[in-house]
Amino acid sequence: MDDKLYELFQKTLIENSNVNIQKIVQGQARVIQQNTQPLGQKNESISIKDVQKKLEAIEKNLMIQDSARKRRTSRYHSKKCSIKINTQNGSDSPSPYQLDFEDAKEYEVDILRKENQRLQERLEQLKSQNGDENSEDLNRERETLQKMKKDYQIKDDELKILNNKLDLLEIDLNKKHSLLLQKSKKLEVQQQTLQKNEEQIKEKRDCIDALQQQINLNISQVISLNKNELKLKLPQKLGVQLDKDKQLNKSIYVQDN
C-alpha cells in the first residue's frame, strides 16, 4: 500500500512543475519512503488503517496551513491570478505568469487537497478490493472448513463403529477368557484327582504284589509241610487201615456162621 502511495506522489511530482509544490510533495514522498519497507521483508500484510492515519495527518496539515493563510492579510489579495486549465491531461496547472506567494500557497493547498482526495478514493478502492479478496478467501476457507468438518464427521462415525466392534470383541474375548480359566481350573482339579488316584492305585498294586508274594510263600511252606507230614504219617495210617479191615472181615465171618 505504501509503495502505491509513493508512486502516486511521484506521479504528482512529475506532472506539476511548480517549485513549492515539488518541495511539499517531495517532503511527503520522503516521509512515505522512510516508512516504507520492502514487501519481502514484511511478515504481516500492510495495514489499511496505517495508510488512513497518514492521509488524515496530511489533510490535517493542509487544513492548518489553509487556516493560517486565511488569518494572514495578503499584500496581493486584491490581485487576481489567472490559472490556465490544461484539458489535455485532465489536471490543473499554473499559468506561465508569476504567481504571488499567497496565491501560490493557495494553489498548492488546492492541489494537495485534490491529491489527498484522489488518494482517499484510491484507498477506498483498495479497501473494496481487499474486502472482495478477503471475502473470496473467507468463502474458500469456509468451504474448506466445511469439507474438513464433513470428512471429520465421517471419520468420527467410522471410528465410533470401529470402537463398538472392538468393544464387542473385547466382551467376547473376556467371556472366552473367563470360560477358559474355568476349564483350566477344572482340568487342574481333574489332573490332581487323577494323580491322586494313580498314586492310590500304585499303592494298592504294591500291596497286592506284597500279598501275592506272601501267599506264594505261604503256599510253598504249606506244600513243603504237607509233603513232610505225608512222608511221616502215611505208613501209620496204612497200618491202622489194615487192622480195621481185618477186624471187619472177622466180624462178617462170625455172623455168617
PDB file of C-alpha atoms in Angstrom, residues 25-216:
ATOM      1  CA  VAL A  25       5.275  16.624  -2.450  1.00  0.00           C
ATOM      2  CA  GLN A  26       8.935  15.650  -2.151  1.00  0.00           C
ATOM      3  CA  GLY A  27       8.718  16.094   1.607  1.00  0.00           C
ATOM      4  CA  GLN A  28       5.630  13.899   1.817  1.00  0.00           C
ATOM      5  CA  ALA A  29       7.225  11.354  -0.526  1.00  0.00           C
ATOM      6  CA  ARG A  30      10.335  11.180   1.674  1.00  0.00           C
ATOM      7  CA  VAL A  31       8.165  10.532   4.726  1.00  0.00           C
ATOM      8  CA  ILE A  32       6.373   7.724   2.941  1.00  0.00           C
ATOM      9  CA  GLN A  33       9.622   6.326   1.558  1.00  0.00           C
ATOM     10  CA  GLN A  34      11.209   6.317   5.014  1.00  0.00           C
ATOM     11  CA  ASN A  35       8.237   4.431   6.438  1.00  0.00           C
ATOM     12  CA  THR A  36       8.146   2.003   3.535  1.00  0.00           C
ATOM     13  CA  GLN A  37       9.655  -1.462   3.831  1.00  0.00           C
ATOM     14  CA  PRO A  38      10.194  -3.958   1.018  1.00  0.00           C
ATOM     15  CA  LEU A  39       7.339  -6.385   0.707  1.00  0.00           C
ATOM     16  CA  GLY A  40       9.673  -9.341   1.019  1.00  0.00           C
ATOM     17  CA  GLN A  41      10.811  -8.151   4.475  1.00  0.00           C
ATOM     18  CA  LYS A  42       7.302  -7.705   5.909  1.00  0.00           C
ATOM     19  CA  ASN A  43       5.999 -10.544   7.975  1.00  0.00           C
ATOM     20  CA  GLU A  44       2.448  -9.176   8.071  1.00  0.00           C
ATOM     21  CA  SER A  45       0.048  -7.707   5.500  1.00  0.00           C
ATOM     22  CA  ILE A  46       0.002  -3.906   5.031  1.00  0.00           C
ATOM     23  CA  SER A  47      -2.451  -2.269   7.376  1.00  0.00           C
ATOM     24  CA  ILE A  48      -5.027  -0.019   5.709  1.00  0.00           C
ATOM     25  CA  LYS A  49      -5.506   1.786   8.994  1.00  0.00           C
ATOM     26  CA  ASP A  50      -1.877   2.964   8.907  1.00  0.00           C
ATOM     27  CA  VAL A  51      -2.380   4.447   5.437  1.00  0.00           C
ATOM     28  CA  GLN A  52      -5.602   6.061   6.614  1.00  0.00           C
ATOM     29  CA  LYS A  53      -3.763   7.673   9.516  1.00  0.00           C
ATOM     30  CA  LYS A  54      -1.097   9.052   7.176  1.00  0.00           C
ATOM     31  CA  LEU A  55      -3.718  10.552   4.879  1.00  0.00           C
ATOM     32  CA  GLU A  56      -5.562  12.068   7.823  1.00  0.00           C
ATOM     33  CA  ALA A  57      -2.297  13.618   9.037  1.00  0.00           C
ATOM     34  CA  ILE A  58      -1.672  15.118   5.586  1.00  0.00           C
ATOM     35  CA  GLU A  59      -5.200  16.513   5.429  1.00  0.00           C
ATOM     36  CA  LYS A  60      -4.890  17.955   8.930  1.00  0.00           C
ATOM     37  CA  ASN A  61      -1.619  19.640   7.982  1.00  0.00           C
ATOM     38  CA  LEU A  62      -3.245  21.157   4.913  1.00  0.00           C
ATOM     39  CA  MET A  63      -6.167  22.431   6.969  1.00  0.00           C
ATOM     40  CA  ILE A  64      -3.766  24.083   9.421  1.00  0.00           C
ATOM     41  CA  GLN A  65      -1.908  25.756   6.566  1.00  0.00           C
ATOM     42  CA  ASP A  66      -5.169  26.915   4.984  1.00  0.00           C
ATOM     43  CA  SER A  67      -6.388  28.350   8.292  1.00  0.00           C
ATOM     44  CA  ALA A  68      -3.107  30.191   8.819  1.00  0.00           C
ATOM     45  CA  ARG A  69      -3.302  31.592   5.284  1.00  0.00           C
ATOM     46  CA  LYS A  70      -6.779  32.989   5.913  1.00  0.00           C
ATOM     47  CA  ARG A  71      -5.638  34.682   9.121  1.00  0.00           C
ATOM     48  CA  ARG A  72      -2.838  36.483   7.337  1.00  0.00           C
ATOM     49  CA  THR A  73      -3.500  39.638   5.279  1.00  0.00           C
ATOM     50  CA  SER A  74      -2.017  39.268   1.844  1.00  0.00           C
ATOM     51  CA  ARG A  75      -0.467  42.232   0.167  1.00  0.00           C
ATOM     52  CA  TYR A  76      -1.775  40.899  -3.063  1.00  0.00           C
ATOM     53  CA  HIS A  77      -5.260  39.831  -2.011  1.00  0.00           C
ATOM     54  CA  SER A  78      -6.817  42.219  -4.488  1.00  0.00           C
ATOM     55  CA  LYS A  79      -4.871  40.768  -7.318  1.00  0.00           C
ATOM     56  CA  LYS A  80      -6.382  38.050  -9.390  1.00  0.00           C
ATOM     57  CA  CYS A  81      -4.207  35.313 -10.649  1.00  0.00           C
ATOM     58  CA  SER A  82      -5.035  33.652 -13.902  1.00  0.00           C
ATOM     59  CA  ILE A  83      -4.780  29.896 -13.948  1.00  0.00           C
ATOM     60  CA  LYS A  84      -4.798  28.134 -17.209  1.00  0.00           C
ATOM     61  CA  ILE A  85      -6.775  24.919 -17.279  1.00  0.00           C
ATOM     62  CA  ASN A  86      -4.984  22.159 -19.058  1.00  0.00           C
ATOM     63  CA  THR A  87      -7.666  19.913 -20.533  1.00  0.00           C
ATOM     64  CA  GLN A  88      -5.247  17.630 -22.276  1.00  0.00           C
ATOM     65  CA  ASN A  89      -4.050  15.762 -19.189  1.00  0.00           C
ATOM     66  CA  GLY A  90      -7.132  16.452 -17.035  1.00  0.00           C
ATOM     67  CA  SER A  91      -5.165  18.277 -14.289  1.00  0.00           C
ATOM     68  CA  ASP A  92      -4.858  21.909 -13.149  1.00  0.00           C
ATOM     69  CA  SER A  93      -1.520  23.539 -13.979  1.00  0.00           C
ATOM     70  CA  PRO A  94      -0.408  27.106 -13.212  1.00  0.00           C
ATOM     71  CA  SER A  95      -0.194  29.722 -15.936  1.00  0.00           C
ATOM     72  CA  PRO A  96       3.182  30.944 -17.064  1.00  0.00           C
ATOM     73  CA  TYR A  97       2.522  34.262 -15.275  1.00  0.00           C
ATOM     74  CA  GLN A  98       4.249  34.809 -11.982  1.00  0.00           C
ATOM     75  CA  LEU A  99       2.037  33.896  -9.028  1.00  0.00           C
ATOM     76  CA  ASP A 100       2.231  35.795  -5.786  1.00  0.00           C
ATOM     77  CA  PHE A 101       3.174  33.904  -2.655  1.00  0.00           C
ATOM     78  CA  GLU A 102      -0.305  33.653  -1.145  1.00  0.00           C
ATOM     79  CA  ASP A 103      -1.961  32.612  -4.398  1.00  0.00           C
ATOM     80  CA  ALA A 104       0.776  30.066  -4.993  1.00  0.00           C
ATOM     81  CA  LYS A 105       0.274  28.776  -1.480  1.00  0.00           C
ATOM     82  CA  GLU A 106      -3.471  28.512  -2.048  1.00  0.00           C
ATOM     83  CA  TYR A 107      -2.859  26.754  -5.308  1.00  0.00           C
ATOM     84  CA  GLU A 108      -0.507  24.314  -3.607  1.00  0.00           C
ATOM     85  CA  VAL A 109      -3.067  23.637  -0.905  1.00  0.00           C
ATOM     86  CA  ASP A 110      -5.745  23.045  -3.515  1.00  0.00           C
ATOM     87  CA  ILE A 111      -3.504  20.701  -5.463  1.00  0.00           C
ATOM     88  CA  LEU A 112      -2.594  18.753  -2.339  1.00  0.00           C
ATOM     89  CA  ARG A 113      -6.239  18.621  -1.270  1.00  0.00           C
ATOM     90  CA  LYS A 114      -7.218  17.199  -4.638  1.00  0.00           C
ATOM     91  CA  GLU A 115      -4.334  14.774  -4.447  1.00  0.00           C
ATOM     92  CA  ASN A 116      -5.443  13.805  -0.978  1.00  0.00           C
ATOM     93  CA  GLN A 117      -8.973  13.249  -2.278  1.00  0.00           C
ATOM     94  CA  ARG A 118      -7.624  11.099  -5.084  1.00  0.00           C
ATOM     95  CA  LEU A 119      -5.609   9.112  -2.580  1.00  0.00           C
ATOM     96  CA  GLN A 120      -8.728   8.719  -0.434  1.00  0.00           C
ATOM     97  CA  GLU A 121     -10.625   7.377  -3.428  1.00  0.00           C
ATOM     98  CA  ARG A 122      -7.747   5.059  -4.220  1.00  0.00           C
ATOM     99  CA  LEU A 123      -7.720   3.946  -0.617  1.00  0.00           C
ATOM    100  CA  GLU A 124     -11.431   3.181  -0.729  1.00  0.00           C
ATOM    101  CA  GLN A 125     -10.878   1.268  -3.950  1.00  0.00           C
ATOM    102  CA  LEU A 126      -8.078  -0.740  -2.380  1.00  0.00           C
ATOM    103  CA  LYS A 127     -10.263  -1.346   0.656  1.00  0.00           C
ATOM    104  CA  SER A 128     -13.027  -2.631  -1.592  1.00  0.00           C
ATOM    105  CA  GLN A 129     -10.612  -4.862  -3.497  1.00  0.00           C
ATOM    106  CA  ASN A 130      -9.134  -6.078  -0.250  1.00  0.00           C
ATOM    107  CA  GLY A 131     -12.629  -6.742   1.083  1.00  0.00           C
ATOM    108  CA  ASP A 132     -13.572  -8.685  -2.046  1.00  0.00           C
ATOM    109  CA  GLU A 133     -10.363 -10.680  -1.886  1.00  0.00           C
ATOM    110  CA  ASN A 134     -10.877 -11.307   1.804  1.00  0.00           C
ATOM    111  CA  SER A 135     -14.473 -12.323   1.110  1.00  0.00           C
ATOM    112  CA  GLU A 136     -13.369 -14.772  -1.570  1.00  0.00           C
ATOM    113  CA  ASP A 137     -10.624 -16.103   0.668  1.00  0.00           C
ATOM    114  CA  LEU A 138     -13.106 -16.359   3.517  1.00  0.00           C
ATOM    115  CA  ASN A 139     -15.554 -18.265   1.333  1.00  0.00           C
ATOM    116  CA  ARG A 140     -12.809 -20.623   0.205  1.00  0.00           C
ATOM    117  CA  GLU A 141     -11.686 -21.119   3.773  1.00  0.00           C
ATOM    118  CA  ARG A 142     -15.291 -21.659   4.846  1.00  0.00           C
ATOM    119  CA  GLU A 143     -15.804 -24.258   2.103  1.00  0.00           C
ATOM    120  CA  THR A 144     -12.547 -25.941   3.034  1.00  0.00           C
ATOM    121  CA  LEU A 145     -13.558 -25.891   6.687  1.00  0.00           C
ATOM    122  CA  GLN A 146     -16.975 -27.358   5.876  1.00  0.00           C
ATOM    123  CA  LYS A 147     -15.342 -30.089   3.820  1.00  0.00           C
ATOM    124  CA  MET A 148     -12.858 -30.822   6.598  1.00  0.00           C
ATOM    125  CA  LYS A 149     -15.714 -30.862   9.105  1.00  0.00           C
ATOM    126  CA  LYS A 150     -17.678 -33.277   6.917  1.00  0.00           C
ATOM    127  CA  ASP A 151     -14.656 -35.529   6.459  1.00  0.00           C
ATOM    128  CA  TYR A 152     -14.013 -35.365  10.181  1.00  0.00           C
ATOM    129  CA  GLN A 153     -17.629 -36.329  10.903  1.00  0.00           C
ATOM    130  CA  ILE A 154     -17.373 -39.290   8.526  1.00  0.00           C
ATOM    131  CA  LYS A 155     -14.117 -40.393  10.125  1.00  0.00           C
ATOM    132  CA  ASP A 156     -15.622 -39.906  13.563  1.00  0.00           C
ATOM    133  CA  ASP A 157     -18.637 -42.072  12.664  1.00  0.00           C
ATOM    134  CA  GLU A 158     -16.354 -44.759  11.254  1.00  0.00           C
ATOM    135  CA  LEU A 159     -14.249 -44.583  14.390  1.00  0.00           C
ATOM    136  CA  LYS A 160     -17.338 -44.944  16.581  1.00  0.00           C
ATOM    137  CA  ILE A 161     -18.445 -48.020  14.611  1.00  0.00           C
ATOM    138  CA  LEU A 162     -14.965 -49.483  14.885  1.00  0.00           C
ATOM    139  CA  ASN A 163     -14.878 -48.757  18.617  1.00  0.00           C
ATOM    140  CA  ASN A 164     -18.240 -50.502  19.049  1.00  0.00           C
ATOM    141  CA  LYS A 165     -16.927 -53.546  17.190  1.00  0.00           C
ATOM    142  CA  LEU A 166     -13.807 -53.526  19.305  1.00  0.00           C
ATOM    143  CA  ASP A 167     -15.913 -53.288  22.460  1.00  0.00           C
ATOM    144  CA  LEU A 168     -17.993 -56.288  21.366  1.00  0.00           C
ATOM    145  CA  LEU A 169     -14.855 -58.238  20.522  1.00  0.00           C
ATOM    146  CA  GLU A 170     -13.361 -57.332  23.871  1.00  0.00           C
ATOM    147  CA  ILE A 171     -16.509 -58.506  25.679  1.00  0.00           C
ATOM    148  CA  ASP A 172     -16.480 -61.760  23.705  1.00  0.00           C
ATOM    149  CA  LEU A 173     -12.789 -62.275  24.407  1.00  0.00           C
ATOM    150  CA  ASN A 174     -13.359 -61.621  28.104  1.00  0.00           C
ATOM    151  CA  LYS A 175     -16.126 -64.237  28.164  1.00  0.00           C
ATOM    152  CA  LYS A 176     -13.962 -66.750  26.350  1.00  0.00           C
ATOM    153  CA  HIS A 177     -11.081 -65.975  28.654  1.00  0.00           C
ATOM    154  CA  SER A 178     -13.313 -66.483  31.688  1.00  0.00           C
ATOM    155  CA  LEU A 179     -14.572 -69.810  30.326  1.00  0.00           C
ATOM    156  CA  LEU A 180     -11.028 -70.842  29.533  1.00  0.00           C
ATOM    157  CA  LEU A 181      -9.966 -70.041  33.090  1.00  0.00           C
ATOM    158  CA  GLN A 182     -12.859 -72.106  34.464  1.00  0.00           C
ATOM    159  CA  LYS A 183     -11.976 -75.027  32.205  1.00  0.00           C
ATOM    160  CA  SER A 184      -8.348 -74.671  33.150  1.00  0.00           C
ATOM    161  CA  LYS A 185      -9.241 -74.804  36.854  1.00  0.00           C
ATOM    162  CA  LYS A 186     -11.475 -77.842  36.302  1.00  0.00           C
ATOM    163  CA  LEU A 187      -8.763 -79.540  34.296  1.00  0.00           C
ATOM    164  CA  GLU A 188      -6.250 -78.777  37.022  1.00  0.00           C
ATOM    165  CA  VAL A 189      -8.575 -80.289  39.636  1.00  0.00           C
ATOM    166  CA  GLN A 190      -9.109 -83.338  37.428  1.00  0.00           C
ATOM    167  CA  GLN A 191      -5.394 -83.736  36.935  1.00  0.00           C
ATOM    168  CA  GLN A 192      -4.821 -83.517  40.673  1.00  0.00           C
ATOM    169  CA  THR A 193      -7.599 -86.101  41.272  1.00  0.00           C
ATOM    170  CA  LEU A 194      -6.195 -88.370  38.573  1.00  0.00           C
ATOM    171  CA  GLN A 195      -2.732 -88.082  40.063  1.00  0.00           C
ATOM    172  CA  LYS A 196      -4.107 -88.999  43.493  1.00  0.00           C
ATOM    173  CA  ASN A 197      -5.982 -91.961  42.008  1.00  0.00           C
ATOM    174  CA  GLU A 198      -2.866 -93.128  40.222  1.00  0.00           C
ATOM    175  CA  GLU A 199      -0.923 -92.881  43.461  1.00  0.00           C
ATOM    176  CA  GLN A 200      -3.636 -94.852  45.276  1.00  0.00           C
ATOM    177  CA  ILE A 201      -3.708 -97.478  42.516  1.00  0.00           C
ATOM    178  CA  LYS A 202       0.053 -97.753  42.708  1.00  0.00           C
ATOM    179  CA  GLU A 203      -0.119 -98.206  46.474  1.00  0.00           C
ATOM    180  CA  LYS A 204      -2.814-100.892  46.072  1.00  0.00           C
ATOM    181  CA  ARG A 205      -0.776-102.629  43.420  1.00  0.00           C
ATOM    182  CA  ASP A 206       2.212-102.619  45.733  1.00  0.00           C
ATOM    183  CA  CYS A 207       0.035-104.087  48.490  1.00  0.00           C
ATOM    184  CA  ILE A 208      -1.347-106.727  46.129  1.00  0.00           C
ATOM    185  CA  ASP A 209       2.123-107.633  44.993  1.00  0.00           C
ATOM    186  CA  ALA A 210       3.271-107.921  48.591  1.00  0.00           C
ATOM    187  CA  LEU A 211       0.230-110.077  49.486  1.00  0.00           C
ATOM    188  CA  GLN A 212       0.749-112.221  46.423  1.00  0.00           C
ATOM    189  CA  GLN A 213       4.330-112.783  47.395  1.00  0.00           C
ATOM    190  CA  GLN A 214       3.245-113.636  50.950  1.00  0.00           C
ATOM    191  CA  ILE A 215       0.578-116.007  49.645  1.00  0.00           C
ATOM    192  CA  ASN A 216       3.027-117.690  47.368  1.00  0.00           C
TER     193      ASN A 216
END
